[in-house]
Amino acid sequence: MKIEQVEWDNPDAVALRARQRVEIAERYGTPDSEPGVPPSQADIAVFFVAYDDDGSAVGCGGLRALGAGGVGEIKRMYVAPASRGTGVAARVLLALEDWARDQGWSSLRLETGDAQPDAVRFYTRSGYAPIPGFGHYADSDDSLCFERPL
């Protein structure tokens, strides 16, 4: 497996994000369950795609800067169902954390939803601790927020 930094509009990144949004819509029963501003090319600082040994794109994730203080937000983490449990998510998360450290960021935050217990387990195992809702998530009853110092 290899992890590559790609542009937001990279075709593999676009396809993986589309698959993630379909899965989230199915879990929550609505095509727009995301509180706040969806990520875009204009506000994503970095985006990575994981490729398996045959070159298939199997996972992704990006970071959005949250302003002063060196805090970033993990956005659009996704692993294709057939590749879950193989370490893809951990490798993408490590790439995001390493990139953030190289930029001098102090911590990473994220929001996930109450219908994603698998994501909660993954982030908790990865050292992320629950925090109060931040930004657009502060008033969302379905949002679960986490943070990890770098």
mmCIF file with all atom_site columns, C-alpha atoms in Angstrom:
data_model
loop_
_atom_site.group_PDB
_atom_site.id
_atom_site.type_symbol
_atom_site.label_atom_id
_atom_site.label_alt_id
_atom_site.label_comp_id
_atom_site.label_asym_id
_atom_site.label_entity_id
_atom_site.label_seq_id
_atom_site.pdbx_PDB_ins_code
_atom_site.Cartn_x
_atom_site.Cartn_y
_atom_site.Cartn_z
_atom_site.occupancy
_atom_site.B_iso_or_equiv
_atom_site.pdbx_formal_charge
_atom_site.auth_seq_id
_atom_site.auth_comp_id
_atom_site.auth_asym_id
_atom_site.auth_atom_id
_atom_site.pdbx_PDB_model_num
ATOM 1   C CA . MET A 1 1   ? 0.000   0.000  0.000  1.00 0.00 ? 1   MET A CA 1
ATOM 2   C CA . LYS A 1 2   ? 1.134   3.534  -0.656 1.00 0.00 ? 2   LYS A CA 1
ATOM 3   C CA . ILE A 1 3   ? -0.206  6.867  0.531  1.00 0.00 ? 3   ILE A CA 1
ATOM 4   C CA . GLU A 1 4   ? 0.020   9.781  -1.902 1.00 0.00 ? 4   GLU A CA 1
ATOM 5   C CA . GLN A 1 5   ? -0.645  13.470 -1.425 1.00 0.00 ? 5   GLN A CA 1
ATOM 6   C CA . VAL A 1 6   ? -3.001  14.524 -4.219 1.00 0.00 ? 6   VAL A CA 1
ATOM 7   C CA . GLU A 1 7   ? -4.913  17.589 -5.326 1.00 0.00 ? 7   GLU A CA 1
ATOM 8   C CA . TRP A 1 8   ? -8.516  17.957 -4.145 1.00 0.00 ? 8   TRP A CA 1
ATOM 9   C CA . ASP A 1 9   ? -9.795  17.420 -7.701 1.00 0.00 ? 9   ASP A CA 1
ATOM 10  C CA . ASN A 1 10  ? -7.753  14.258 -8.304 1.00 0.00 ? 10  ASN A CA 1
ATOM 11  C CA . PRO A 1 11  ? -10.187 11.731 -9.898 1.00 0.00 ? 11  PRO A CA 1
ATOM 12  C CA . ASP A 1 12  ? -9.454  9.051  -7.284 1.00 0.00 ? 12  ASP A CA 1
ATOM 13  C CA . ALA A 1 13  ? -10.015 11.542 -4.454 1.00 0.00 ? 13  ALA A CA 1
ATOM 14  C CA . VAL A 1 14  ? -13.277 12.728 -6.025 1.00 0.00 ? 14  VAL A CA 1
ATOM 15  C CA . ALA A 1 15  ? -14.523 9.140  -6.435 1.00 0.00 ? 15  ALA A CA 1
ATOM 16  C CA . LEU A 1 16  ? -13.649 8.141  -2.858 1.00 0.00 ? 16  LEU A CA 1
ATOM 17  C CA . ARG A 1 17  ? -15.330 11.233 -1.405 1.00 0.00 ? 17  ARG A CA 1
ATOM 18  C CA . ALA A 1 18  ? -18.442 10.519 -3.453 1.00 0.00 ? 18  ALA A CA 1
ATOM 19  C CA . ARG A 1 19  ? -18.553 6.957  -2.093 1.00 0.00 ? 19  ARG A CA 1
ATOM 20  C CA . GLN A 1 20  ? -18.141 8.310  1.433  1.00 0.00 ? 20  GLN A CA 1
ATOM 21  C CA . ARG A 1 21  ? -21.039 10.732 1.013  1.00 0.00 ? 21  ARG A CA 1
ATOM 22  C CA . VAL A 1 22  ? -23.301 7.937  -0.314 1.00 0.00 ? 22  VAL A CA 1
ATOM 23  C CA . GLU A 1 23  ? -22.467 5.751  2.683  1.00 0.00 ? 23  GLU A CA 1
ATOM 24  C CA . ILE A 1 24  ? -23.064 8.624  5.128  1.00 0.00 ? 24  ILE A CA 1
ATOM 25  C CA . ALA A 1 25  ? -26.400 9.431  3.457  1.00 0.00 ? 25  ALA A CA 1
ATOM 26  C CA . GLU A 1 26  ? -27.461 5.795  3.860  1.00 0.00 ? 26  GLU A CA 1
ATOM 27  C CA . ARG A 1 27  ? -26.452 5.730  7.543  1.00 0.00 ? 27  ARG A CA 1
ATOM 28  C CA . TYR A 1 28  ? -28.278 8.937  8.401  1.00 0.00 ? 28  TYR A CA 1
ATOM 29  C CA . GLY A 1 29  ? -31.174 8.677  5.977  1.00 0.00 ? 29  GLY A CA 1
ATOM 30  C CA . THR A 1 30  ? -30.496 12.053 4.397  1.00 0.00 ? 30  THR A CA 1
ATOM 31  C CA . PRO A 1 31  ? -28.181 13.320 1.661  1.00 0.00 ? 31  PRO A CA 1
ATOM 32  C CA . ASP A 1 32  ? -27.126 16.313 3.790  1.00 0.00 ? 32  ASP A CA 1
ATOM 33  C CA . SER A 1 33  ? -26.299 15.277 7.343  1.00 0.00 ? 33  SER A CA 1
ATOM 34  C CA . GLU A 1 34  ? -23.176 17.424 7.654  1.00 0.00 ? 34  GLU A CA 1
ATOM 35  C CA . PRO A 1 35  ? -23.439 20.400 9.975  1.00 0.00 ? 35  PRO A CA 1
ATOM 36  C CA . GLY A 1 36  ? -21.288 23.267 8.876  1.00 0.00 ? 36  GLY A CA 1
ATOM 37  C CA . VAL A 1 37  ? -19.479 24.054 5.685  1.00 0.00 ? 37  VAL A CA 1
ATOM 38  C CA . PRO A 1 38  ? -18.525 21.085 3.508  1.00 0.00 ? 38  PRO A CA 1
ATOM 39  C CA . PRO A 1 39  ? -14.828 20.926 2.660  1.00 0.00 ? 39  PRO A CA 1
ATOM 40  C CA . SER A 1 40  ? -13.685 22.238 -0.697 1.00 0.00 ? 40  SER A CA 1
ATOM 41  C CA . GLN A 1 41  ? -10.543 22.816 -2.713 1.00 0.00 ? 41  GLN A CA 1
ATOM 42  C CA . ALA A 1 42  ? -10.443 26.348 -1.299 1.00 0.00 ? 42  ALA A CA 1
ATOM 43  C CA . ASP A 1 43  ? -10.194 25.266 2.343  1.00 0.00 ? 43  ASP A CA 1
ATOM 44  C CA . ILE A 1 44  ? -8.495  21.875 2.397  1.00 0.00 ? 44  ILE A CA 1
ATOM 45  C CA . ALA A 1 45  ? -4.810  22.239 3.206  1.00 0.00 ? 45  ALA A CA 1
ATOM 46  C CA . VAL A 1 46  ? -3.830  18.710 2.165  1.00 0.00 ? 46  VAL A CA 1
ATOM 47  C CA . PHE A 1 47  ? -5.493  15.561 0.868  1.00 0.00 ? 47  PHE A CA 1
ATOM 48  C CA . PHE A 1 48  ? -4.137  12.008 0.760  1.00 0.00 ? 48  PHE A CA 1
ATOM 49  C CA . VAL A 1 49  ? -5.263  8.899  -1.114 1.00 0.00 ? 49  VAL A CA 1
ATOM 50  C CA . ALA A 1 50  ? -4.278  5.355  -0.173 1.00 0.00 ? 50  ALA A CA 1
ATOM 51  C CA . TYR A 1 51  ? -3.599  2.919  -3.007 1.00 0.00 ? 51  TYR A CA 1
ATOM 52  C CA . ASP A 1 52  ? -3.417  -0.842 -2.630 1.00 0.00 ? 52  ASP A CA 1
ATOM 53  C CA . ASP A 1 53  ? -0.762  -2.939 -4.328 1.00 0.00 ? 53  ASP A CA 1
ATOM 54  C CA . ASP A 1 54  ? -2.710  -3.171 -7.614 1.00 0.00 ? 54  ASP A CA 1
ATOM 55  C CA . GLY A 1 55  ? -3.052  0.632  -7.779 1.00 0.00 ? 55  GLY A CA 1
ATOM 56  C CA . SER A 1 56  ? -6.693  0.824  -6.715 1.00 0.00 ? 56  SER A CA 1
ATOM 57  C CA . ALA A 1 57  ? -7.661  3.826  -4.602 1.00 0.00 ? 57  ALA A CA 1
ATOM 58  C CA . VAL A 1 58  ? -8.938  2.396  -1.309 1.00 0.00 ? 58  VAL A CA 1
ATOM 59  C CA . GLY A 1 59  ? -8.948  5.253  1.214  1.00 0.00 ? 59  GLY A CA 1
ATOM 60  C CA . CYS A 1 60  ? -8.561  8.973  1.720  1.00 0.00 ? 60  CYS A CA 1
ATOM 61  C CA . GLY A 1 61  ? -8.505  11.854 4.138  1.00 0.00 ? 61  GLY A CA 1
ATOM 62  C CA . GLY A 1 62  ? -7.762  15.551 4.307  1.00 0.00 ? 62  GLY A CA 1
ATOM 63  C CA . LEU A 1 63  ? -7.100  18.425 6.662  1.00 0.00 ? 63  LEU A CA 1
ATOM 64  C CA . ARG A 1 64  ? -8.685  21.833 7.032  1.00 0.00 ? 64  ARG A CA 1
ATOM 65  C CA . ALA A 1 65  ? -6.900  24.559 9.001  1.00 0.00 ? 65  ALA A CA 1
ATOM 66  C CA . LEU A 1 66  ? -9.072  25.964 11.778 1.00 0.00 ? 66  LEU A CA 1
ATOM 67  C CA . GLY A 1 67  ? -7.288  29.282 12.103 1.00 0.00 ? 67  GLY A CA 1
ATOM 68  C CA . ALA A 1 68  ? -4.779  30.567 14.601 1.00 0.00 ? 68  ALA A CA 1
ATOM 69  C CA . GLY A 1 69  ? -3.204  28.229 17.088 1.00 0.00 ? 69  GLY A CA 1
ATOM 70  C CA . GLY A 1 70  ? -2.180  25.488 14.711 1.00 0.00 ? 70  GLY A CA 1
ATOM 71  C CA . VAL A 1 71  ? -5.358  23.452 15.015 1.00 0.00 ? 71  VAL A CA 1
ATOM 72  C CA . GLY A 1 72  ? -6.580  21.395 12.080 1.00 0.00 ? 72  GLY A CA 1
ATOM 73  C CA . GLU A 1 73  ? -9.712  19.409 11.330 1.00 0.00 ? 73  GLU A CA 1
ATOM 74  C CA . ILE A 1 74  ? -9.726  15.963 9.753  1.00 0.00 ? 74  ILE A CA 1
ATOM 75  C CA . LYS A 1 75  ? -12.151 15.870 6.834  1.00 0.00 ? 75  LYS A CA 1
ATOM 76  C CA . ARG A 1 76  ? -13.436 13.149 4.506  1.00 0.00 ? 76  ARG A CA 1
ATOM 77  C CA . MET A 1 77  ? -11.662 10.181 6.070  1.00 0.00 ? 77  MET A CA 1
ATOM 78  C CA . TYR A 1 78  ? -12.926 7.143  4.214  1.00 0.00 ? 78  TYR A CA 1
ATOM 79  C CA . VAL A 1 79  ? -11.895 3.565  3.512  1.00 0.00 ? 79  VAL A CA 1
ATOM 80  C CA . ALA A 1 80  ? -13.646 1.432  0.910  1.00 0.00 ? 80  ALA A CA 1
ATOM 81  C CA . PRO A 1 81  ? -15.613 -1.356 2.625  1.00 0.00 ? 81  PRO A CA 1
ATOM 82  C CA . ALA A 1 82  ? -13.526 -4.158 1.085  1.00 0.00 ? 82  ALA A CA 1
ATOM 83  C CA . SER A 1 83  ? -10.352 -2.614 2.543  1.00 0.00 ? 83  SER A CA 1
ATOM 84  C CA . ARG A 1 84  ? -11.569 -1.989 6.074  1.00 0.00 ? 84  ARG A CA 1
ATOM 85  C CA . GLY A 1 85  ? -9.622  -3.739 8.795  1.00 0.00 ? 85  GLY A CA 1
ATOM 86  C CA . THR A 1 86  ? -6.440  -3.808 6.705  1.00 0.00 ? 86  THR A CA 1
ATOM 87  C CA . GLY A 1 87  ? -4.698  -0.773 8.206  1.00 0.00 ? 87  GLY A CA 1
ATOM 88  C CA . VAL A 1 88  ? -5.623  1.705  5.480  1.00 0.00 ? 88  VAL A CA 1
ATOM 89  C CA . ALA A 1 89  ? -7.307  4.153  7.857  1.00 0.00 ? 89  ALA A CA 1
ATOM 90  C CA . ALA A 1 90  ? -4.373  4.061  10.271 1.00 0.00 ? 90  ALA A CA 1
ATOM 91  C CA . ARG A 1 91  ? -1.916  4.764  7.450  1.00 0.00 ? 91  ARG A CA 1
ATOM 92  C CA . VAL A 1 92  ? -3.969  7.686  6.119  1.00 0.00 ? 92  VAL A CA 1
ATOM 93  C CA . LEU A 1 93  ? -4.357  9.106  9.626  1.00 0.00 ? 93  LEU A CA 1
ATOM 94  C CA . LEU A 1 94  ? -0.603  8.814  10.219 1.00 0.00 ? 94  LEU A CA 1
ATOM 95  C CA . ALA A 1 95  ? 0.069   10.672 6.958  1.00 0.00 ? 95  ALA A CA 1
ATOM 96  C CA . LEU A 1 96  ? -2.314  13.445 8.030  1.00 0.00 ? 96  LEU A CA 1
ATOM 97  C CA . GLU A 1 97  ? -0.742  13.710 11.477 1.00 0.00 ? 97  GLU A CA 1
ATOM 98  C CA . ASP A 1 98  ? 2.802   13.721 10.097 1.00 0.00 ? 98  ASP A CA 1
ATOM 99  C CA . TRP A 1 99  ? 1.910   16.432 7.581  1.00 0.00 ? 99  TRP A CA 1
ATOM 100 C CA . ALA A 1 100 ? 0.273   18.544 10.316 1.00 0.00 ? 100 ALA A CA 1
ATOM 101 C CA . ARG A 1 101 ? 3.316   18.181 12.581 1.00 0.00 ? 101 ARG A CA 1
ATOM 102 C CA . ASP A 1 102 ? 5.580   19.237 9.706  1.00 0.00 ? 102 ASP A CA 1
ATOM 103 C CA . GLN A 1 103 ? 3.459   22.396 9.378  1.00 0.00 ? 103 GLN A CA 1
ATOM 104 C CA . GLY A 1 104 ? 3.873   23.136 13.086 1.00 0.00 ? 104 GLY A CA 1
ATOM 105 C CA . TRP A 1 105 ? 0.228   22.423 13.923 1.00 0.00 ? 105 TRP A CA 1
ATOM 106 C CA . SER A 1 106 ? -0.437  21.657 17.588 1.00 0.00 ? 106 SER A CA 1
ATOM 107 C CA . SER A 1 107 ? -3.508  19.405 17.411 1.00 0.00 ? 107 SER A CA 1
ATOM 108 C CA . LEU A 1 108 ? -6.090  17.794 15.176 1.00 0.00 ? 108 LEU A CA 1
ATOM 109 C CA . ARG A 1 109 ? -9.837  17.760 15.732 1.00 0.00 ? 109 ARG A CA 1
ATOM 110 C CA . LEU A 1 110 ? -12.624 15.909 14.041 1.00 0.00 ? 110 LEU A CA 1
ATOM 111 C CA . GLU A 1 111 ? -16.348 15.476 14.025 1.00 0.00 ? 111 GLU A CA 1
ATOM 112 C CA . THR A 1 112 ? -18.156 12.236 13.431 1.00 0.00 ? 112 THR A CA 1
ATOM 113 C CA . GLY A 1 113 ? -21.749 11.267 13.977 1.00 0.00 ? 113 GLY A CA 1
ATOM 114 C CA . ASP A 1 114 ? -23.604 9.130  16.442 1.00 0.00 ? 114 ASP A CA 1
ATOM 115 C CA . ALA A 1 115 ? -24.432 6.623  13.672 1.00 0.00 ? 115 ALA A CA 1
ATOM 116 C CA . GLN A 1 116 ? -20.723 5.896  13.140 1.00 0.00 ? 116 GLN A CA 1
ATOM 117 C CA . PRO A 1 117 ? -19.599 3.793  16.123 1.00 0.00 ? 117 PRO A CA 1
ATOM 118 C CA . ASP A 1 118 ? -16.872 2.273  13.964 1.00 0.00 ? 118 ASP A CA 1
ATOM 119 C CA . ALA A 1 119 ? -15.329 5.726  13.465 1.00 0.00 ? 119 ALA A CA 1
ATOM 120 C CA . VAL A 1 120 ? -15.599 6.484  17.187 1.00 0.00 ? 120 VAL A CA 1
ATOM 121 C CA . ARG A 1 121 ? -13.752 3.232  18.017 1.00 0.00 ? 121 ARG A CA 1
ATOM 122 C CA . PHE A 1 122 ? -11.050 3.943  15.433 1.00 0.00 ? 122 PHE A CA 1
ATOM 123 C CA . TYR A 1 123 ? -10.345 7.479  16.593 1.00 0.00 ? 123 TYR A CA 1
ATOM 124 C CA . THR A 1 124 ? -10.446 6.527  20.274 1.00 0.00 ? 124 THR A CA 1
ATOM 125 C CA . ARG A 1 125 ? -7.952  3.697  19.648 1.00 0.00 ? 125 ARG A CA 1
ATOM 126 C CA . SER A 1 126 ? -5.820  6.201  17.727 1.00 0.00 ? 126 SER A CA 1
ATOM 127 C CA . GLY A 1 127 ? -5.505  8.509  20.738 1.00 0.00 ? 127 GLY A CA 1
ATOM 128 C CA . TYR A 1 128 ? -8.294  10.989 20.063 1.00 0.00 ? 128 TYR A CA 1
ATOM 129 C CA . ALA A 1 129 ? -10.270 12.075 23.123 1.00 0.00 ? 129 ALA A CA 1
ATOM 130 C CA . PRO A 1 130 ? -13.837 13.389 23.231 1.00 0.00 ? 130 PRO A CA 1
ATOM 131 C CA . ILE A 1 131 ? -14.192 17.178 23.355 1.00 0.00 ? 131 ILE A CA 1
ATOM 132 C CA . PRO A 1 132 ? -17.206 19.501 23.375 1.00 0.00 ? 132 PRO A CA 1
ATOM 133 C CA . GLY A 1 133 ? -18.611 20.359 19.962 1.00 0.00 ? 133 GLY A CA 1
ATOM 134 C CA . PHE A 1 134 ? -16.600 23.056 18.203 1.00 0.00 ? 134 PHE A CA 1
ATOM 135 C CA . GLY A 1 135 ? -17.449 25.507 15.447 1.00 0.00 ? 135 GLY A CA 1
ATOM 136 C CA . HIS A 1 136 ? -20.517 24.481 13.461 1.00 0.00 ? 136 HIS A CA 1
ATOM 137 C CA . TYR A 1 137 ? -20.780 21.274 15.487 1.00 0.00 ? 137 TYR A CA 1
ATOM 138 C CA . ALA A 1 138 ? -21.371 23.044 18.827 1.00 0.00 ? 138 ALA A CA 1
ATOM 139 C CA . ASP A 1 139 ? -25.144 23.002 18.357 1.00 0.00 ? 139 ASP A CA 1
ATOM 140 C CA . SER A 1 140 ? -25.445 19.631 16.622 1.00 0.00 ? 140 SER A CA 1
ATOM 141 C CA . ASP A 1 141 ? -27.037 16.918 18.754 1.00 0.00 ? 141 ASP A CA 1
ATOM 142 C CA . ASP A 1 142 ? -25.789 14.186 16.392 1.00 0.00 ? 142 ASP A CA 1
ATOM 143 C CA . SER A 1 143 ? -22.144 15.306 16.366 1.00 0.00 ? 143 SER A CA 1
ATOM 144 C CA . LEU A 1 144 ? -19.387 13.669 18.372 1.00 0.00 ? 144 LEU A CA 1
ATOM 145 C CA . CYS A 1 145 ? -16.129 15.616 18.449 1.00 0.00 ? 145 CYS A CA 1
ATOM 146 C CA . PHE A 1 146 ? -12.595 14.485 19.255 1.00 0.00 ? 146 PHE A CA 1
ATOM 147 C CA . GLU A 1 147 ? -9.125  15.978 19.466 1.00 0.00 ? 147 GLU A CA 1
ATOM 148 C CA . ARG A 1 148 ? -5.531  14.790 19.743 1.00 0.00 ? 148 ARG A CA 1
ATOM 149 C CA . PRO A 1 149 ? -2.511  16.928 20.574 1.00 0.00 ? 149 PRO A CA 1
ATOM 150 C CA . LEU A 1 150 ? 0.341   16.451 18.139 1.00 0.00 ? 150 LEU A CA 1
#
